[in-house]
C-alpha positions in Angstrom: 14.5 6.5 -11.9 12.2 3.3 -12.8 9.6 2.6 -11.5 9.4 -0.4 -8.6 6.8 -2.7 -6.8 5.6 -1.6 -3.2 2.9 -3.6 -0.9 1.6 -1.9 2.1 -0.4 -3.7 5.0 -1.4 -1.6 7.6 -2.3 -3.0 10.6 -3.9 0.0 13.2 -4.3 -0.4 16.9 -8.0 0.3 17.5 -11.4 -1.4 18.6 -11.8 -4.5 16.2 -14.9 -3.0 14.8 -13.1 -0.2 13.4 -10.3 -1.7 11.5 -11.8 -1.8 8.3 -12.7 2.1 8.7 -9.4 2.8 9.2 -7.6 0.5 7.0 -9.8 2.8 4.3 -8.2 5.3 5.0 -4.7 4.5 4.5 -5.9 3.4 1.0 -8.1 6.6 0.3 -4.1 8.1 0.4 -2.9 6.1 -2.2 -6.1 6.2 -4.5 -5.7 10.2 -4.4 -1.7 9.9 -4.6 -2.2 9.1 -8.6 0.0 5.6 -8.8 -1.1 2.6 -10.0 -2.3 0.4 -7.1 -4.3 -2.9 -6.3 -5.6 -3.5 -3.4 -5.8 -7.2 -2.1 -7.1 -9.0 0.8 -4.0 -8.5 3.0 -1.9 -6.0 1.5 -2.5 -2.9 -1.3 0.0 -3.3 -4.0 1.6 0.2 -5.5 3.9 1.0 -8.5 5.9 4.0 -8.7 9.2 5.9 -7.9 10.7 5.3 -4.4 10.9 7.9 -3.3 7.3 8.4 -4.1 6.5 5.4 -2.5 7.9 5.8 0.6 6.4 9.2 0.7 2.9 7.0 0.1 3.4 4.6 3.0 4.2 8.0 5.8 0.9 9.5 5.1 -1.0 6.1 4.9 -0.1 5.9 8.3 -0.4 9.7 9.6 -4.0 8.9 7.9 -4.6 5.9 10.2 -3.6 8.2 13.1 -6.0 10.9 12.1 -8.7 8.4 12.3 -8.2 7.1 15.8 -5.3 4.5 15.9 -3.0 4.9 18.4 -0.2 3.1 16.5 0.1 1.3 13.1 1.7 -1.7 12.8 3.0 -1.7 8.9 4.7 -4.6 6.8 6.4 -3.5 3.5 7.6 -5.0 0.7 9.4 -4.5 -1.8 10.3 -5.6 -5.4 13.4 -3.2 -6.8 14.9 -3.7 -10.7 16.8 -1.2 -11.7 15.1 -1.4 -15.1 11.6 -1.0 -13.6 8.9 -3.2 -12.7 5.1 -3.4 -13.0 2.1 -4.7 -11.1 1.0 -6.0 -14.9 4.1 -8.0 -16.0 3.6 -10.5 -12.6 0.3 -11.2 -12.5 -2.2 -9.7 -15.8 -1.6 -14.0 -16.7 -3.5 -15.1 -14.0 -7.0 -12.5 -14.6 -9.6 -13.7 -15.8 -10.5 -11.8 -19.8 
């Protein structure tokens, strides 16, 4: 199967001081998971297999569990072409060289 666009924001239910430390954690998952990923200001972007994906996104939020949320909000999108798409093709015009 081709690969697709995910972006994952995860939004954890703890003390406002410790949303960034938990936030980290969910990405920590998909740094180690091997995909290709870019994290933003609001969301982390991810390229791979579906079913990969979605695989991803579960233990992103397990992870913000384990650290102390007591729930996690998450907001997903996603950009399917049965051909395949990639992070590159929508926006490597807009970096800076």
């Amino acid at each position: 199967m081709a690969n697709i666009i995910m972006a994952l924001q995860v939004v954890p239910k703890v003390e406002e001081s410790r949303i960034y430390e938990v936030v980290d954690e969910a990405i920590k998952v998909i740094a180690k998971s091997g995909v290709t990923y870019e994290v933003g200001p609001m969301e982390t972007t991810m390229e791979g297999e579906p079913d990969q994906l979605w695989a991803i996104i579960k233990e992103a939020q397990e992870a913000c569990i384990r650290a102390g949320a007591s729930r996690v909000m998450s907001y997903i999108k996603m950009d399917y072409v049965p051909t395949g798409s990639t992070i590159g093709e929508k926006i490597d015009k807009y970096r800076t060289k």
